Every structure is written in structure tokens, then in C-alpha cells.
GROMACS .gro file of C-alpha atoms in nm:
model
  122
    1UNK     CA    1   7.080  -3.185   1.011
    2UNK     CA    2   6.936  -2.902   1.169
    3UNK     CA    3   6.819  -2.938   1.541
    4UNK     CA    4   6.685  -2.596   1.618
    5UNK     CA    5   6.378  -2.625   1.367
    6UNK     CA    6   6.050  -2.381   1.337
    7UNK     CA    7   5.749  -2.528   1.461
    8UNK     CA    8   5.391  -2.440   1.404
    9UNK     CA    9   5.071  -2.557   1.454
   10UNK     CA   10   4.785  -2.638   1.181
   11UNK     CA   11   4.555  -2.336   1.273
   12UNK     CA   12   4.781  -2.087   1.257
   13UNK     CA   13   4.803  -1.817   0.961
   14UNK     CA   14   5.039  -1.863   0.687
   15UNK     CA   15   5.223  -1.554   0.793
   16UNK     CA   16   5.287  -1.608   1.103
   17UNK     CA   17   5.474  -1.935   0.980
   18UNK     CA   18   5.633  -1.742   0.715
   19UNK     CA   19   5.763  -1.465   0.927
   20UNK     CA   20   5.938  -1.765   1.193
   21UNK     CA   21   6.114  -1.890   0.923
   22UNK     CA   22   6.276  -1.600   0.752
   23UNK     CA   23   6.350  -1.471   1.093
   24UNK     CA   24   6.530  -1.842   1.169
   25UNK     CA   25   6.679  -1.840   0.803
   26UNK     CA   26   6.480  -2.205   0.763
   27UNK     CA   27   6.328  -2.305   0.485
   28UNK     CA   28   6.073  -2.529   0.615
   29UNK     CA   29   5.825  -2.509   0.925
   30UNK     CA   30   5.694  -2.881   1.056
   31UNK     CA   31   5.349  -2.835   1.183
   32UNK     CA   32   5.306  -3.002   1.511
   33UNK     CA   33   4.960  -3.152   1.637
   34UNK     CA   34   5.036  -3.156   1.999
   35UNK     CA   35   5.376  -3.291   1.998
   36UNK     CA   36   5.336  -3.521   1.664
   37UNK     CA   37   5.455  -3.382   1.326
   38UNK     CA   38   5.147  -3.311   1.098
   39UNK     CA   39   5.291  -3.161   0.832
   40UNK     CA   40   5.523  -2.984   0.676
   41UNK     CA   41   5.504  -2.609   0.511
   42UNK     CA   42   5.783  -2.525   0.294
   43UNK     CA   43   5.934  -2.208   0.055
   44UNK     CA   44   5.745  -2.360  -0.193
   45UNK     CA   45   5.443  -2.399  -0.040
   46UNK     CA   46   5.420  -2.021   0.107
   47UNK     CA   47   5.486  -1.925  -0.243
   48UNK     CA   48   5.191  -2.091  -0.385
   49UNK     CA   49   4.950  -1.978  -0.099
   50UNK     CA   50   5.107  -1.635  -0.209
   51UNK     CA   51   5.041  -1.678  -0.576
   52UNK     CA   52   4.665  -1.780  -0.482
   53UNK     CA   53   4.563  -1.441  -0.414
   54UNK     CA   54   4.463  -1.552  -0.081
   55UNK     CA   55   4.485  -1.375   0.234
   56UNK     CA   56   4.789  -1.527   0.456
   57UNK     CA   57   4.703  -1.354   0.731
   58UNK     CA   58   4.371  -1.528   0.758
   59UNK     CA   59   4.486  -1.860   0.595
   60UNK     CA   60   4.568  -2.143   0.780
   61UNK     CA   61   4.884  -2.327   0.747
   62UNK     CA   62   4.661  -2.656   0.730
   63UNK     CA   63   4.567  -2.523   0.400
   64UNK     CA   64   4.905  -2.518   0.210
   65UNK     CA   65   5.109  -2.778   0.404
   66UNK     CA   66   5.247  -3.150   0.296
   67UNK     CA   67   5.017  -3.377   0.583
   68UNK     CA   68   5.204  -3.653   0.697
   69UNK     CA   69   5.535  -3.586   0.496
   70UNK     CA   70   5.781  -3.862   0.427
   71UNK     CA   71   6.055  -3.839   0.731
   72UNK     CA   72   6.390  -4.019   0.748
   73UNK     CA   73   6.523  -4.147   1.114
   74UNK     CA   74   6.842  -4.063   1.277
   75UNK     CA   75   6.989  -4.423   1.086
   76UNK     CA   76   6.903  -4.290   0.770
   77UNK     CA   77   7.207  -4.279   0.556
   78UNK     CA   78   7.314  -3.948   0.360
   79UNK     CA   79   7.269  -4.171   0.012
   80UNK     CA   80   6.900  -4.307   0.161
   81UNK     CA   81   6.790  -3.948   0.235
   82UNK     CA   82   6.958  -3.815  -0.064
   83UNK     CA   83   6.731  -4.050  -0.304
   84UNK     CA   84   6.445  -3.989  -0.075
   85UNK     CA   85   6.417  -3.609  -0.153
   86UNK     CA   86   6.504  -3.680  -0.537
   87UNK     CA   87   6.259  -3.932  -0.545
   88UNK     CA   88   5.970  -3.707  -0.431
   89UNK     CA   89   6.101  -3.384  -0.509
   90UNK     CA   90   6.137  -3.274  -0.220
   91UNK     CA   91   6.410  -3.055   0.002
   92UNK     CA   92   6.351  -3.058   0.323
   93UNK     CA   93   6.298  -3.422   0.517
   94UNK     CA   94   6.214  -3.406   0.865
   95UNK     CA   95   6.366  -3.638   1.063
   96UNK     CA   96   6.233  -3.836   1.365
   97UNK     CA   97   6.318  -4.117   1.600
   98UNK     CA   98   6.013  -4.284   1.674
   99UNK     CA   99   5.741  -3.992   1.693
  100UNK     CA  100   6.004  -3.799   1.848
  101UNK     CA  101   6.145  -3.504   1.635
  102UNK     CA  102   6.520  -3.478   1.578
  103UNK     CA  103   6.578  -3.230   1.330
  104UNK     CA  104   6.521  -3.153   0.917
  105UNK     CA  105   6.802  -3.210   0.676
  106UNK     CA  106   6.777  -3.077   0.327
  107UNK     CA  107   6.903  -3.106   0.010
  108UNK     CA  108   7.140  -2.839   0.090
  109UNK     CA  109   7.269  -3.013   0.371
  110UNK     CA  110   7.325  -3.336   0.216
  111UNK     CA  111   7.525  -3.170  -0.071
  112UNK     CA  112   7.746  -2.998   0.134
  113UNK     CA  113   7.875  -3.354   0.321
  114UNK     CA  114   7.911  -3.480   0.006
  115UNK     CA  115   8.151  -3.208  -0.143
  116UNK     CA  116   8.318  -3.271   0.225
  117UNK     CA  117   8.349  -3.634   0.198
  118UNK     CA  118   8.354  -3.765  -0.125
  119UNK     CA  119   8.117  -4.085  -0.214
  120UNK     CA  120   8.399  -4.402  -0.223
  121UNK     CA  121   8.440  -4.519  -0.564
  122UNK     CA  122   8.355  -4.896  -0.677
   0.00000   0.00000   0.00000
């Protein structure tokens, strides 16, 4: 899981959310109503707002985000999160204790502890 995560708020441009998180090497943004997750805006997502034709530096993340995306807590096993994001098809899953945000794990993330430690066998 990732604890420093890129935070934005619904109003502001796609761009501007772009920009934070190639400069933090993240692949996701949550979008933060006050202090509550509203949404999240993905790779994906700024790709299709790119593909539109429309003007990012006008366009407000509110437009392109996932609103109240799925979310895993802190007791959220690897194999629960794992089938969570497959499930939805999804790769990034914020995660929050309470309404209080921890971190995001992705897909990525999840792999790599399972290549470190091996699911038992049964």
C-alpha cells in the first residue's frame, strides 16, 4: 500500500491532476470533498478525457472520475483486495479506515507480495 497518495479536489482541471501524478509516479489521484474521498481519477480515466477532444485544462476532474469508488480497509486481505480489483476491473483500490484515508494499493502492489510470498497450497 501506498501512504503518500495524490489528492485532488472535484473542481479542479484534469491537468492539474494529471501533472501531480506523473510528478509522484502514481497512477491514481482520490478526489477529496473536504476530507472525504469522492472519487477516484485514474490512468485510464485521464486517457479517455484525453481521447474526448476536450480541453483538460478547463475540464474538471468531477467530469472523468469513478464517484464513490469501491475501497478496501486496512483488514482487507491481499486475496479479498485481489478479487476486488478483478472483479470490477479495476487497479487501484483506495483504502480507508472508517472515512479516514490510509493509502491505495494496486494491482501492482498486490502482485508483487504474491511473487514474495507465495499463496499456501491446499
Amino acid at each position: 500500500m501506498h501512504t503518500h497518495v495524490v489528492t485532488t479536489s472535484p473542481d479542479d482541471p484534469v491537468t492539474d491532476a494529471a501533472v501531480a501524478m506523473v510528478r509522484n509516479k502514481a497512477g491514481s489521484a482520490l478526489i477529496l470533498q473536504g476530507r472525504f474521498l469522492a472519487g477516484i481519477l485514474t490512468e485510464r480515466d485521464v486517457l479517455r478525457a484525453a481521447a474526448s477532444g476536450s480541453d483538460l485544462t478547463t475540464s474538471p476532474v468531477s467530469a472523468w472520475m469513478t464517484k464513490d469508488p469501491e475501497h478496501a480497509s486496512p483488514d482487507t486481505t491481499a486475496e479479498d483486495a485481489i478479487q476486488l480489483m478483478l472483479l470490477h476491473g479495476f487497479r487501484h483500490l483506495p483504502v480507508l479506515d472508517g472515512r479516514e484515508i490510509c493509502g491505495v494499493v494496486s494491482l501492482r502492489d498486490l502482485a508483487a507480495a504474491r511473487i514474495s510470498r507465495p499463496a499456501p497450497r491446499g
